[in-house]
Structures are given as C-alpha cells and as structure tokens.
Short mmCIF file of C-alpha atoms in Angstrom, two decimals:
data_model
loop_
_atom_site.label_atom_id
_atom_site.label_comp_id
_atom_site.label_asym_id
_atom_site.label_seq_id
_atom_site.Cartn_x
_atom_site.Cartn_y
_atom_site.Cartn_z
CA UNK A 123 0.00 0.00 0.00
CA UNK A 124 1.28 3.44 -0.90
CA UNK A 125 1.42 5.63 2.21
CA UNK A 126 1.39 9.16 0.72
CA UNK A 127 -2.14 10.22 -0.21
CA UNK A 128 -1.09 12.64 -2.96
CA UNK A 129 1.03 9.95 -4.66
CA UNK A 130 -1.83 7.45 -4.51
CA UNK A 131 -4.23 9.92 -6.14
CA UNK A 132 -1.75 11.01 -8.79
CA UNK A 133 -1.10 7.39 -9.78
CA UNK A 134 -4.84 6.72 -9.96
CA UNK A 135 -5.43 9.72 -12.24
CA UNK A 136 -2.47 8.78 -14.46
CA UNK A 137 -3.77 5.22 -14.70
CA UNK A 138 -7.24 6.36 -15.76
CA UNK A 139 -5.79 8.78 -18.32
CA UNK A 140 -3.71 5.98 -19.82
CA UNK A 141 -6.76 3.71 -20.07
CA UNK A 142 -8.80 6.40 -21.90
CA UNK A 143 -5.91 7.22 -24.24
CA UNK A 144 -5.20 3.60 -25.14
CA UNK A 145 -8.87 2.83 -25.84
CA UNK A 146 -8.99 5.92 -28.11
CA UNK A 147 -5.87 4.85 -30.01
CA UNK A 148 -7.26 1.40 -30.90
CA UNK A 149 -8.79 2.83 -34.11
CA UNK A 150 -11.56 0.27 -34.29
CA UNK A 151 -13.09 0.61 -37.73
CA UNK A 152 -16.75 0.26 -36.80
CA UNK A 153 -17.78 0.06 -40.43
CA UNK A 154 -15.70 -3.08 -40.95
CA UNK A 155 -17.01 -4.55 -37.74
CA UNK A 156 -20.60 -4.00 -38.86
CA UNK A 157 -19.85 -5.65 -42.23
CA UNK A 158 -18.00 -8.52 -40.58
CA UNK A 159 -20.73 -9.53 -38.20
CA UNK A 160 -23.24 -10.77 -40.81
CA UNK A 161 -20.35 -12.51 -42.62
CA UNK A 162 -19.56 -14.37 -39.40
CA UNK A 163 -23.17 -15.45 -39.24
CA UNK A 164 -22.96 -16.60 -42.86
CA UNK A 165 -19.82 -18.67 -42.18
CA UNK A 166 -21.41 -20.27 -39.13
CA UNK A 167 -24.57 -21.22 -41.03
CA UNK A 168 -22.51 -22.70 -43.86
CA UNK A 169 -20.53 -24.74 -41.31
CA UNK A 170 -23.60 -26.71 -40.35
CA UNK A 171 -24.01 -29.57 -40.59
CA UNK A 172 -20.34 -30.60 -40.35
CA UNK A 173 -19.35 -32.67 -43.35
CA UNK A 174 -17.59 -35.90 -42.53
CA UNK A 175 -18.04 -37.38 -46.01
CA UNK A 176 -14.35 -36.90 -46.87
CA UNK A 177 -13.30 -38.93 -43.84
CA UNK A 178 -10.42 -40.54 -45.73
CA UNK A 179 -8.73 -37.17 -46.21
CA UNK A 180 -9.53 -36.35 -42.62
CA UNK A 181 -8.12 -39.55 -41.17
CA UNK A 182 -5.00 -39.27 -43.32
CA UNK A 183 -4.42 -35.78 -41.88
CA UNK A 184 -5.03 -36.93 -38.33
CA UNK A 185 -2.72 -39.92 -38.70
CA UNK A 186 -0.02 -37.67 -40.13
CA UNK A 187 -0.37 -35.22 -37.25
CA UNK A 188 -0.17 -38.00 -34.69
CA UNK A 189 2.85 -39.50 -36.38
CA UNK A 190 4.52 -36.11 -36.47
CA UNK A 191 3.83 -35.55 -32.78
CA UNK A 192 5.05 -39.01 -31.73
CA UNK A 193 8.20 -38.95 -33.85
CA UNK A 194 9.07 -35.42 -32.73
CA UNK A 195 8.52 -36.21 -29.06
CA UNK A 196 10.67 -39.33 -29.24
CA UNK A 197 13.50 -37.61 -31.10
CA UNK A 198 13.24 -34.60 -28.78
CA UNK A 199 13.41 -36.80 -25.67
CA UNK A 200 16.65 -38.38 -26.83
CA UNK A 201 18.36 -35.29 -28.23
CA UNK A 202 17.40 -33.20 -25.19
CA UNK A 203 19.44 -35.41 -22.84
CA UNK A 204 22.95 -34.34 -23.90
CA UNK A 205 21.86 -30.72 -24.22
CA UNK A 206 20.12 -30.78 -20.84
CA UNK A 207 23.14 -32.33 -19.10
CA UNK A 208 25.43 -29.70 -20.61
CA UNK A 209 23.10 -26.93 -19.48
CA UNK A 210 23.20 -27.95 -15.80
CA UNK A 211 25.57 -25.66 -13.90
CA UNK A 212 26.41 -28.27 -11.27
CA UNK A 213 27.56 -30.94 -13.74
CA UNK A 214 29.74 -29.28 -16.38
CA UNK A 215 32.47 -26.61 -16.58
CA UNK A 216 31.39 -23.01 -17.14
CA UNK A 217 32.16 -22.74 -20.90
CA UNK A 218 30.11 -25.86 -21.73
CA UNK A 219 27.27 -24.56 -19.61
CA UNK A 220 27.27 -21.17 -21.35
CA UNK A 221 27.27 -22.70 -24.83
CA UNK A 222 24.44 -25.10 -23.99
CA UNK A 223 22.35 -22.37 -22.35
CA UNK A 224 23.03 -20.14 -25.35
CA UNK A 225 21.74 -22.81 -27.74
CA UNK A 226 18.59 -23.26 -25.66
CA UNK A 227 17.93 -19.52 -25.48
CA UNK A 228 18.41 -19.03 -29.23
CA UNK A 229 16.25 -22.03 -30.11
CA UNK A 230 13.52 -20.87 -27.75
CA UNK A 231 13.45 -17.35 -29.12
CA UNK A 232 11.64 -18.22 -32.33
CA UNK A 233 8.00 -19.21 -32.19
CA UNK A 234 7.06 -22.61 -33.66
CA UNK A 235 5.19 -21.02 -36.53
CA UNK A 236 8.24 -19.00 -37.59
CA UNK A 237 10.47 -22.07 -37.35
CA UNK A 238 7.90 -23.99 -39.41
CA UNK A 239 7.89 -21.30 -42.11
CA UNK A 240 11.69 -21.46 -42.31
CA UNK A 241 11.68 -25.26 -42.58
CA UNK A 242 8.93 -25.13 -45.22
CA UNK A 243 11.12 -22.73 -47.22
CA UNK A 244 14.07 -25.13 -46.91
CA UNK A 245 12.42 -28.55 -47.31
CA UNK A 246 9.21 -27.65 -49.10
CA UNK A 247 5.61 -28.32 -48.05
CA UNK A 248 4.81 -31.46 -46.12
CA UNK A 249 5.28 -33.29 -42.84
CA UNK A 250 9.13 -33.25 -42.87
CA UNK A 251 9.16 -29.53 -42.16
CA UNK A 252 6.53 -30.05 -39.46
CA UNK A 253 8.41 -32.85 -37.73
CA UNK A 254 11.63 -30.83 -37.71
CA UNK A 255 9.80 -27.86 -36.21
CA UNK A 256 8.33 -29.96 -33.45
CA UNK A 257 11.69 -31.64 -32.79
CA UNK A 258 13.37 -28.26 -32.32
CA UNK A 259 10.76 -27.06 -29.86
CA UNK A 260 10.67 -30.41 -28.02
CA UNK A 261 14.45 -30.48 -27.59
CA UNK A 262 14.63 -27.00 -26.13
CA UNK A 263 11.65 -27.50 -23.87
CA UNK A 264 12.72 -30.86 -22.47
CA UNK A 265 16.40 -29.83 -22.23
CA UNK A 266 15.52 -26.70 -20.26
CA UNK A 267 13.32 -28.60 -17.81
CA UNK A 268 15.95 -31.32 -17.48
CA UNK A 269 18.74 -28.84 -16.76
CA UNK A 270 16.67 -27.04 -14.15
CA UNK A 271 15.76 -30.33 -12.51
CA UNK A 272 19.41 -31.40 -12.36
CA UNK A 273 20.37 -28.08 -10.82
CA UNK A 274 17.73 -28.53 -8.13
CA UNK A 275 18.55 -32.12 -7.23
CA UNK A 276 19.96 -33.10 -3.85
CA UNK A 277 23.77 -32.78 -3.97
CA UNK A 278 24.20 -35.21 -1.06
CA UNK A 279 23.20 -38.27 -3.08
CA UNK A 280 25.69 -37.32 -5.79
CA UNK A 281 28.40 -36.71 -3.19
CA UNK A 282 27.84 -40.15 -1.68
CA UNK A 283 28.15 -41.86 -5.05
CA UNK A 284 31.33 -39.90 -5.87
CA UNK A 285 32.76 -40.92 -2.50
CA UNK A 286 32.55 -44.61 -3.47
CA UNK A 287 35.02 -44.00 -6.33
CA UNK A 288 32.46 -43.93 -9.14
CA UNK A 289 33.42 -41.98 -12.27
CA UNK A 290 31.28 -39.44 -14.12
CA UNK A 291 29.14 -41.95 -16.05
CA UNK A 292 28.37 -44.10 -13.02
CA UNK A 293 27.73 -40.98 -10.97
CA UNK A 294 25.10 -39.97 -13.55
CA UNK A 295 23.62 -43.46 -13.48
CA UNK A 296 23.25 -43.71 -9.68
CA UNK A 297 23.37 -40.15 -8.41
CA UNK A 298 21.49 -38.21 -11.08
CA UNK A 299 19.20 -40.48 -13.11
CA UNK A 300 17.12 -41.81 -10.17
CA UNK A 301 16.56 -38.25 -9.00
CA UNK A 302 15.36 -36.83 -12.31
CA UNK A 303 13.84 -39.78 -14.21
CA UNK A 304 10.20 -39.44 -13.08
CA UNK A 305 10.06 -35.75 -13.95
CA UNK A 306 11.89 -36.27 -17.23
CA UNK A 307 9.27 -38.81 -18.29
CA UNK A 308 6.50 -36.54 -17.02
CA UNK A 309 7.81 -33.58 -18.98
CA UNK A 310 8.16 -35.75 -22.10
CA UNK A 311 4.57 -36.93 -21.85
CA UNK A 312 3.44 -33.36 -21.35
CA UNK A 313 5.46 -32.48 -24.45
CA UNK A 314 3.70 -35.21 -26.45
CA UNK A 315 0.40 -33.61 -25.50
CA UNK A 316 1.73 -30.19 -26.52
CA UNK A 317 3.12 -31.58 -29.79
CA UNK A 318 -0.30 -32.96 -30.74
CA UNK A 319 -1.66 -29.44 -30.39
CA UNK A 320 1.31 -27.83 -32.15
CA UNK A 321 1.15 -30.32 -35.02
CA UNK A 322 -2.26 -28.93 -35.97
CA UNK A 323 -0.90 -25.37 -35.98
CA UNK A 324 2.29 -25.88 -37.99
CA UNK A 325 0.16 -27.50 -40.71
CA UNK A 326 -1.47 -24.14 -41.37
CA UNK A 327 1.79 -22.77 -42.78
CA UNK A 328 2.11 -25.89 -44.93
CA UNK A 329 4.14 -28.16 -42.70
CA UNK A 330 1.89 -31.20 -43.03
CA UNK A 331 -0.73 -32.85 -40.86
CA UNK A 332 -4.37 -32.07 -40.19
CA UNK A 333 -3.62 -28.35 -39.98
CA UNK A 334 -2.71 -28.31 -43.66
CA UNK A 335 -6.01 -30.02 -44.48
CA UNK A 336 -7.82 -27.42 -42.39
CA UNK A 337 -6.04 -24.53 -44.06
CA UNK A 338 -6.88 -25.94 -47.51
CA UNK A 339 -10.57 -26.36 -46.64
CA UNK A 340 -10.79 -22.74 -45.46
CA UNK A 341 -9.25 -21.38 -48.63
CA UNK A 342 -11.73 -23.42 -50.68
CA UNK A 343 -14.68 -22.11 -48.59
CA UNK A 344 -15.58 -25.71 -47.59
CA UNK A 345 -16.72 -24.47 -44.19
CA UNK A 346 -18.71 -27.60 -43.40
CA UNK A 347 -15.57 -29.68 -43.90
CA UNK A 348 -13.60 -27.16 -41.82
CA UNK A 349 -16.00 -27.66 -38.93
CA UNK A 350 -15.59 -31.43 -39.20
CA UNK A 351 -11.80 -30.99 -39.02
CA UNK A 352 -12.06 -28.60 -36.08
CA UNK A 353 -14.26 -31.08 -34.19
CA UNK A 354 -11.72 -33.84 -34.81
CA UNK A 355 -8.85 -31.58 -33.64
CA UNK A 356 -10.76 -30.73 -30.46
CA UNK A 357 -11.37 -34.44 -29.84
CA UNK A 358 -7.69 -35.19 -30.50
CA UNK A 359 -6.46 -32.52 -28.08
CA UNK A 360 -8.95 -33.73 -25.47
CA UNK A 361 -7.70 -37.29 -25.75
CA UNK A 362 -4.08 -36.08 -25.64
CA UNK A 363 -4.76 -34.01 -22.52
CA UNK A 364 -6.55 -36.90 -20.84
CA UNK A 365 -3.82 -39.41 -21.67
CA UNK A 366 -1.11 -36.97 -20.55
CA UNK A 367 -2.57 -36.33 -17.12
CA UNK A 368 -3.41 -40.01 -16.64
CA UNK A 369 0.13 -41.11 -17.54
CA UNK A 370 1.77 -38.43 -15.40
CA UNK A 371 -0.41 -39.42 -12.46
CA UNK A 372 0.92 -42.98 -12.81
CA UNK A 373 4.52 -41.75 -12.56
CA UNK A 374 4.66 -40.73 -8.92
CA UNK B 173 48.04 -46.00 8.23
CA UNK B 174 46.67 -42.48 8.00
CA UNK B 175 49.02 -39.52 8.23
CA UNK B 176 47.60 -36.04 7.77
CA UNK B 177 50.25 -33.37 7.86
CA UNK B 178 49.95 -29.62 7.84
CA UNK B 179 46.62 -29.73 6.06
CA UNK B 180 45.20 -26.31 5.24
CA UNK B 181 41.96 -25.33 3.57
CA UNK B 182 40.96 -21.78 2.74
CA UNK B 183 37.65 -21.47 0.90
CA UNK B 184 37.20 -19.05 -2.01
CA UNK B 185 35.24 -16.83 0.33
CA UNK B 186 38.41 -16.35 2.39
CA UNK B 187 37.24 -18.51 5.31
CA UNK B 188 40.15 -20.48 6.74
CA UNK B 189 38.50 -23.79 7.61
CA UNK B 190 41.66 -25.75 8.38
CA UNK B 191 44.92 -24.30 9.66
CA UNK B 192 47.90 -26.65 9.72
CA UNK B 193 46.12 -29.77 10.89
CA UNK B 194 48.27 -32.84 11.49
CA UNK B 195 46.87 -36.15 12.69
CA UNK B 196 48.44 -39.60 12.68
CA UNK B 197 46.34 -42.72 13.09
CA UNK B 198 48.61 -45.77 13.12
CA UNK B 199 46.33 -48.42 14.58
CA UNK B 200 42.74 -49.43 13.80
CA UNK B 201 41.03 -47.16 16.30
CA UNK B 202 37.84 -45.13 16.48
CA UNK B 203 38.73 -41.46 16.61
CA UNK B 204 36.02 -38.99 17.53
CA UNK B 205 36.49 -35.43 16.32
CA UNK B 206 34.58 -32.97 18.46
CA UNK B 207 34.28 -29.23 18.34
CA UNK B 208 31.76 -26.45 17.84
CA UNK B 209 29.97 -25.91 14.54
CA UNK B 210 32.28 -24.27 12.04
CA UNK B 211 35.42 -25.66 13.66
CA UNK B 212 36.34 -27.41 10.40
CA UNK B 213 35.42 -31.00 11.29
CA UNK B 214 33.41 -31.58 8.14
CA UNK B 215 36.01 -29.90 5.95
CA UNK B 216 38.75 -32.06 7.48
CA UNK B 217 36.92 -35.28 6.65
CA UNK B 218 36.08 -34.15 3.12
CA UNK B 219 39.66 -33.09 2.46
CA UNK B 220 40.80 -36.66 3.09
CA UNK B 221 38.85 -38.18 0.17
CA UNK B 222 38.99 -34.84 -1.62
CA UNK B 223 35.29 -34.18 -1.93
CA UNK B 224 36.78 -30.84 -0.89
CA UNK B 225 40.18 -29.96 -2.37
CA UNK B 226 42.68 -29.04 0.36
CA UNK B 227 44.67 -25.85 -0.22
CA UNK B 228 47.96 -27.29 1.01
CA UNK B 229 49.39 -30.10 3.09
CA UNK B 230 49.28 -33.83 2.55
CA UNK B 231 47.15 -36.85 3.39
CA UNK B 232 48.85 -40.22 3.27
CA UNK B 233 46.85 -43.43 3.44
CA UNK B 234 48.92 -46.62 3.65
CA UNK B 235 51.90 -44.81 2.16
CA UNK B 236 50.05 -43.19 -0.75
CA UNK B 237 49.79 -39.40 -0.88
CA UNK B 238 46.13 -38.78 -1.73
CA UNK B 239 46.55 -35.04 -2.31
CA UNK B 240 48.84 -35.66 -5.30
CA UNK B 241 46.60 -38.13 -7.17
CA UNK B 242 45.15 -37.48 -10.62
CA UNK B 243 41.41 -37.98 -11.10
CA UNK B 244 41.67 -41.65 -12.18
CA UNK B 245 43.95 -42.58 -9.28
CA UNK B 246 41.80 -40.57 -6.90
CA UNK B 247 38.74 -42.64 -7.88
CA UNK B 248 40.75 -45.81 -7.34
CA UNK B 249 41.82 -44.55 -3.91
CA UNK B 250 38.25 -43.58 -2.99
CA UNK B 251 37.18 -47.19 -3.45
CA UNK B 252 39.13 -47.93 -0.26
CA UNK B 253 37.65 -45.08 1.76
CA UNK B 254 34.13 -45.53 3.09
CA UNK B 255 32.00 -42.52 3.96
CA UNK B 256 28.90 -42.11 6.09
CA UNK B 257 26.89 -38.88 6.11
CA UNK B 258 24.73 -36.87 8.48
CA UNK B 259 21.80 -36.79 6.05
CA UNK B 260 22.44 -40.44 5.10
CA UNK B 261 22.67 -39.43 1.42
CA UNK B 262 21.05 -42.60 0.17
CA UNK B 263 19.76 -42.55 -3.39
CA UNK B 264 16.15 -42.04 -2.37
CA UNK B 265 14.41 -43.68 -5.29
CA UNK B 266 16.55 -46.82 -5.31
CA UNK B 267 16.05 -49.90 -3.16
CA UNK B 268 18.06 -50.71 -0.07
CA UNK B 269 19.94 -53.40 -2.00
CA UNK B 270 20.81 -51.05 -4.87
CA UNK B 271 22.03 -48.51 -2.34
CA UNK B 272 24.28 -50.97 -0.55
CA UNK B 273 25.67 -52.33 -3.81
CA UNK B 274 26.44 -48.79 -4.98
CA UNK B 275 29.39 -49.07 -2.59
CA UNK B 276 30.90 -51.43 -5.18
CA UNK B 277 30.46 -48.99 -8.09
CA UNK B 278 34.20 -48.38 -8.25
CA UNK B 279 34.77 -52.04 -9.06
CA UNK B 280 32.10 -52.91 -11.62
CA UNK B 281 31.81 -51.74 -15.23
CA UNK B 282 29.22 -49.13 -16.23
CA UNK B 283 27.26 -51.74 -18.15
CA UNK B 284 27.08 -54.14 -15.20
CA UNK B 285 26.09 -51.28 -12.92
CA UNK B 286 23.41 -50.25 -15.42
CA UNK B 287 21.93 -53.76 -15.51
CA UNK B 288 22.33 -54.09 -11.72
CA UNK B 289 24.35 -57.19 -12.48
CA UNK B 290 26.81 -57.26 -9.58
CA UNK B 291 29.20 -60.19 -8.95
CA UNK B 292 27.59 -62.87 -6.75
CA UNK B 293 30.24 -62.28 -4.06
CA UNK B 294 29.17 -58.62 -3.77
CA UNK B 295 25.51 -59.59 -3.53
CA UNK B 296 26.29 -62.16 -0.83
CA UNK B 297 28.33 -59.56 1.08
CA UNK B 298 25.45 -57.10 0.78
CA UNK B 299 22.97 -59.59 2.22
CA UNK B 300 25.23 -60.45 5.13
CA UNK B 301 25.81 -56.76 5.91
CA UNK B 302 22.07 -56.15 5.70
CA UNK B 303 21.63 -58.80 8.38
CA UNK B 304 24.45 -57.33 10.48
CA UNK B 305 22.86 -53.89 10.56
CA UNK B 306 19.52 -55.44 11.47
CA UNK B 307 17.61 -54.82 8.26
CA UNK B 308 17.05 -58.40 7.14
CA UNK B 309 14.24 -58.61 4.60
CA UNK B 310 14.42 -54.92 3.64
CA UNK B 311 16.49 -55.45 0.48
CA UNK B 312 13.65 -54.54 -1.90
CA UNK B 313 12.34 -51.61 0.13
CA UNK B 314 12.87 -48.19 -1.42
CA UNK B 315 15.22 -45.99 0.58
CA UNK B 316 12.71 -43.12 0.80
CA UNK B 317 10.29 -45.25 2.81
CA UNK B 318 12.80 -45.98 5.60
CA UNK B 319 13.07 -44.19 8.95
CA UNK B 320 16.15 -42.13 9.82
CA UNK B 321 17.78 -44.88 11.87
CA UNK B 322 17.14 -47.46 9.17
CA UNK B 323 18.59 -45.16 6.52
CA UNK B 324 21.76 -44.65 8.49
CA UNK B 325 22.11 -48.44 8.86
CA UNK B 326 21.92 -48.71 5.07
CA UNK B 327 24.52 -45.93 4.90
CA UNK B 328 26.79 -47.97 7.17
CA UNK B 329 26.33 -51.08 5.04
CA UNK B 330 27.07 -49.10 1.85
CA UNK B 331 30.33 -47.82 3.33
CA UNK B 332 31.41 -51.19 4.73
CA UNK B 333 30.76 -53.18 1.56
CA UNK B 334 33.73 -51.23 0.17
CA UNK B 335 35.91 -53.16 2.69
CA UNK B 336 37.49 -49.78 3.35
CA UNK B 337 40.98 -49.10 4.68
CA UNK B 338 39.57 -45.98 6.30
CA UNK B 339 36.09 -44.99 7.36
CA UNK B 340 35.06 -41.33 7.34
CA UNK B 341 31.91 -40.57 9.29
CA UNK B 342 30.33 -37.11 9.25
CA UNK B 343 27.92 -36.44 12.13
CA UNK B 344 26.21 -39.84 11.86
CA UNK B 345 23.70 -39.19 14.60
CA UNK B 346 22.92 -35.48 14.28
CA UNK B 347 19.54 -36.21 12.68
CA UNK B 348 18.59 -39.09 14.98
CA UNK B 349 16.91 -39.38 18.39
CA UNK B 350 19.10 -40.31 21.40
CA UNK B 351 18.20 -44.00 21.49
CA UNK B 352 18.60 -44.54 17.75
CA UNK B 353 21.85 -42.56 17.91
CA UNK B 354 23.31 -45.00 20.42
CA UNK B 355 22.14 -48.02 18.41
CA UNK B 356 23.63 -46.65 15.21
CA UNK B 357 26.91 -45.78 16.92
CA UNK B 358 27.11 -49.23 18.49
CA UNK B 359 26.63 -50.98 15.13
CA UNK B 360 29.10 -48.67 13.46
CA UNK B 361 31.83 -49.07 16.06
CA UNK B 362 31.31 -52.84 16.31
CA UNK B 363 31.69 -53.34 12.57
CA UNK B 364 34.67 -50.99 12.35
CA UNK B 365 36.44 -52.92 15.14
CA UNK B 366 35.59 -56.24 13.55
CA UNK B 367 37.00 -55.24 10.16
CA UNK B 368 39.92 -53.47 11.90
CA UNK B 369 39.13 -50.28 10.00
CA UNK B 370 40.51 -47.03 11.36
CA UNK B 371 37.57 -44.67 11.71
CA UNK B 372 37.24 -40.89 11.96
CA UNK B 373 33.90 -39.74 13.33
CA UNK B 374 32.79 -36.11 13.44
CA UNK B 375 30.41 -35.83 16.29
CA UNK B 376 29.24 -33.00 18.44
CA UNK B 377 27.66 -35.15 21.12
CA UNK B 378 30.47 -35.30 23.69
CA UNK B 379 28.75 -38.07 25.63
CA UNK B 380 28.55 -40.34 22.56
CA UNK B 381 32.18 -39.55 21.74
CA UNK B 382 33.26 -40.55 25.24
CA UNK B 383 31.23 -43.75 25.12
CA UNK B 384 32.27 -45.09 21.74
CA UNK B 385 35.66 -43.64 20.80
CA UNK B 386 39.09 -44.77 21.92
CA UNK B 387 40.62 -41.42 21.05
CA UNK B 388 39.18 -37.94 20.95
CA UNK B 389 40.43 -34.98 18.93
CA UNK B 390 39.11 -31.55 19.77
CA UNK B 391 39.01 -28.86 17.09
CA UNK B 392 38.41 -25.17 17.28
CA UNK B 393 38.60 -22.62 14.48
CA UNK B 394 40.42 -25.01 12.16
CA UNK B 395 43.05 -26.07 14.68
CA UNK B 396 43.51 -29.12 16.84
CA UNK B 397 43.30 -28.08 20.47
CA UNK B 398 43.06 -31.51 22.10
CA UNK B 399 44.19 -35.03 21.25
CA UNK B 400 43.88 -37.73 23.88
CA UNK B 401 41.88 -40.46 25.59
CA UNK B 402 38.16 -39.97 26.25
CA UNK B 403 38.96 -40.08 29.99
CA UNK B 404 41.12 -36.98 29.66
CA UNK B 405 38.15 -34.88 28.54
CA UNK B 406 37.89 -32.76 31.66
CA UNK B 407 35.79 -29.66 32.12
CA UNK B 408 38.85 -27.56 31.45
CA UNK B 409 39.48 -29.32 28.13
CA UNK B 410 35.85 -28.89 27.08
CA UNK B 411 36.11 -25.21 27.89
CA UNK B 412 39.22 -25.01 25.70
CA UNK B 413 37.31 -26.60 22.83
CA UNK B 414 33.87 -25.07 23.13
CA UNK B 415 34.39 -21.97 25.25
CA UNK B 416 33.13 -21.06 28.72
CA UNK B 417 30.15 -23.11 29.94
CA UNK B 418 29.00 -24.94 33.06
CA UNK B 419 29.78 -28.55 32.08
CA UNK B 420 28.24 -30.34 35.08
CA UNK B 421 25.47 -32.69 33.99
CA UNK B 422 23.11 -31.25 36.59
CA UNK B 423 22.30 -27.75 35.51
CA UNK B 424 21.58 -25.23 38.22
CA UNK B 425 17.79 -24.94 38.73
CA UNK B 426 16.30 -22.17 36.69
CA UNK B 427 15.00 -19.58 39.09
CA UNK B 428 11.49 -18.38 38.43
CA UNK B 429 12.32 -14.75 38.99
CA UNK B 430 10.90 -13.49 35.70
CA UNK B 431 7.55 -12.45 37.19
#
C-alpha cells in the first residue's frame, strides 16, 4: 500500500488517463465490424451440418499429425538429454554450460510457426518440415526442464556416489538419473500432448498434418468440412490431454 | 596407516576452515572429532577423500599421498575409503539393495552397474551386511520409505561393503533421536572394530564420543586443540574446545524470577 495520499491519487489519475488514451488509439473501424458480423453469421450457417463425407482425407491428416507428434517427441526426448546435461551448472564446466544455455535460449526465441515457415522454405511443403519444427521445440523445452531439474537435485546423493570411487558416467547413473527420471518422463509426456496441439498449428503454414487439411478447406470455402476438421482436432487434443494427465499421475 | 600433515583449507570466500592440521592414526582405532559448529570438522573429513580440495598439506593413506593423485587414481583410492553422512545421502528412489551395492560402483563396469548385475560375491556380502545392521528382509524396500535410523544403517552397510581401509563418518547421529543414535553408533563401532578399519567420526555429542571412541580430537577454528583419551576430557578441556560453559550434567535450577 502506498502511504502518501497525494502519490496514490496522482497514480490513480495517471492510470485512468492511460486507459482512456489507449482505448482511443485502438482505431476500431466500426464500419468493418458491422460488415463482418453478418459474414460471421454466414460462415457459421454454412458450417452446419459438419461434413464428414471426406473422412479418408480427414483420417490421413489426423494420422499424419499423430505420427509427427510421436516422432518429434521421441527424437526430442533423446536429443534433449545431452543438451540438458550440458546446461546444468552443477555438472559441467562453465564454458560448456554457457554454450548449452546459449543454444537453448536461441532455439527458444523463435515461435514454432516462424520455425515452421523457415523449414517449409528449406524442405518444401509437407510433414518433414513439421516434424523438424516440433523436434526443435521439443528439444529446447525438455532440455531446459531437465537442466533445471538437475540443478535442483539433492547434492548429497551425488556426493555419496562420488565418495565410493564412481566416475562421471556411473555418478550420472546412480546419483542423477534416479533423481530426475520421473520428472523427465513426465515432462516428455506433457510435451507429447503439446506436440499434438502444435502439429495442428504448424500445418497451417504448410508443414503437413491435419492443420494443412484445415487450411486448404478454409481457402476453398468448404466451411462444413472445416467444422468437421475442427471437431476432430478438439477431440484429438482432449484425448491427448486426458492421456497426458493419466500417464503423469501414474509416474509418482 | 593415515598420516595427515599440515593440512590447510581456505575457501574461495576467504574462510580459513583448516589451519595446519596434522593427525596420525597408526592403529585401527575409532577417533572422535569434536568441536563447535564451524570448527572445520566436516572440511577435514572431506579433504581426506577430496570431496573438498585441500589448499595445502598432505594426506597419506597406507603410504600413498592422496593429495597428489590425478582424477583416475583418486577414484581408485576412494574405493578404499568408506564414507557415512549426516543426512544419510542414500539414493532415495533406489532400493536398499541397490544402495548398498552402490558401494561397489568403483569395481564394476558401467554396463554391469546399469543392468544391476553385480558379482555374486558382492551380492552375498550385501545380504550379510544387511543382516548385520539389522535390516534383514528390507532389500527390496525403497530408501525413501525408511526411517532415519534405518537409513543410516543402510549408509553404514554401503560404506562397509567397500571393505574400506579408512572410514570417514560425518555427524552420523545429528539427525537421529538419542536411542537410535546409540544403536547406530554401536553398530558402526562394532563393525569398524571387527574389520579393523581405522575410523574418523565427526560428532558434536560429547557423551557419545566418550562412550564409543578410543581417542578424541578436539578442534576449534580449524586447529587441533586436544588429542587424547576420552577419559582426559575434563571440564577444562571442554572449555578449551567449546568456550566457557558450566559442564556439570546437573544444571543449576532455573530460578522463576521473571515475574
């Protein structure tokens, strides 16, 4: 609580002034809004009933998305381990730590969609670009969590294993792995869930999967098919979420 | 056996934890190291197996200068030095058996350790130690479901399965209740005597030190201020080590004059 009355009032007035000014600067074009509203109604009416007749196309997209998510999670899980170990301050010398942290920061800077666009430019349209995108984001995510977990582990257990004459590899095996394994698996399962969601998004920029099917249906004004795809994506994400929390609950 | 000479440790922060400490242990005896917190007891023990790097001085174990060893030789030397910790430091998510066998990690290959495929002789030794520390039947129990006293017994078994030439013990009873403390100390000292292993025990419970040790070393501010038999620990000596205090076991009655 601010003690001085005058300061409290001044801040309040400044806050209100800012709110008014920012609302005024939004430049909402009311004409476009009024034109858009009936169009929204039109789109919604054309969405119903959802059209599942092209279920083969739909199921091919879904399968591709799932495959992308699974492959990317698996590759990410494995590739994140060396990066995560190198990014843990208490395990490696300072230069290694800085390089590994640098890689993680740089890789995390770019949003998945931007990475996907770059990969589409390099490898062309299709699931390869999508898988690579998801691998990049999975590696950085899992590696970061892994490194933080290693930094927070109990140093006593590691000390005891070192005291028996174990070298670095055996110290990892007995001192580190048992401490971080449950969370590593938990984070990976969470990442699988996230990758299922992401795989539908990267498709929109042409990187394969159900998202690409969705994007194509929108541009062809097949709104009833779009709704069918959206319903399937919602179901997919629901199932992913459910499986993820069930599996992580089992890991205690 | 063990010859520590002029050992010094100054931490990066500038704290001088050890100042010219020299100790010779030339028979298998139980040495209790007492002294106030911050006297350097823990640092001393960790400088012997170099979990903490000493600044200068030397530590010789059976004729080998441990302070000069490269990392490979240091690991080989550590196989012969058992260590027991205040917080037990068991690998919480592993079973009792895996924890005890981890004392043999210096001897088995990575691949065997990974598959938990230890030589039958090690497994037999682990079972017999488990019985000796009174935890028969607990081999498949996870360490994190044990009580403090049980954990420390596993810690003792893990150190002794190394068949160590030297046993380093850091405040083994500081986290235990008085009865469990005595039980743990009794097991520890019995096994150390049996295997004729010289043992250094950091302990701040003077009574336990007197009961179980054959030699007591008193430390204060990184220096040794007493080295003698438990019987020689007089009130004057305790005052030298810990500072002024009324050492009689019957404290003067607290007068209720605060009203």
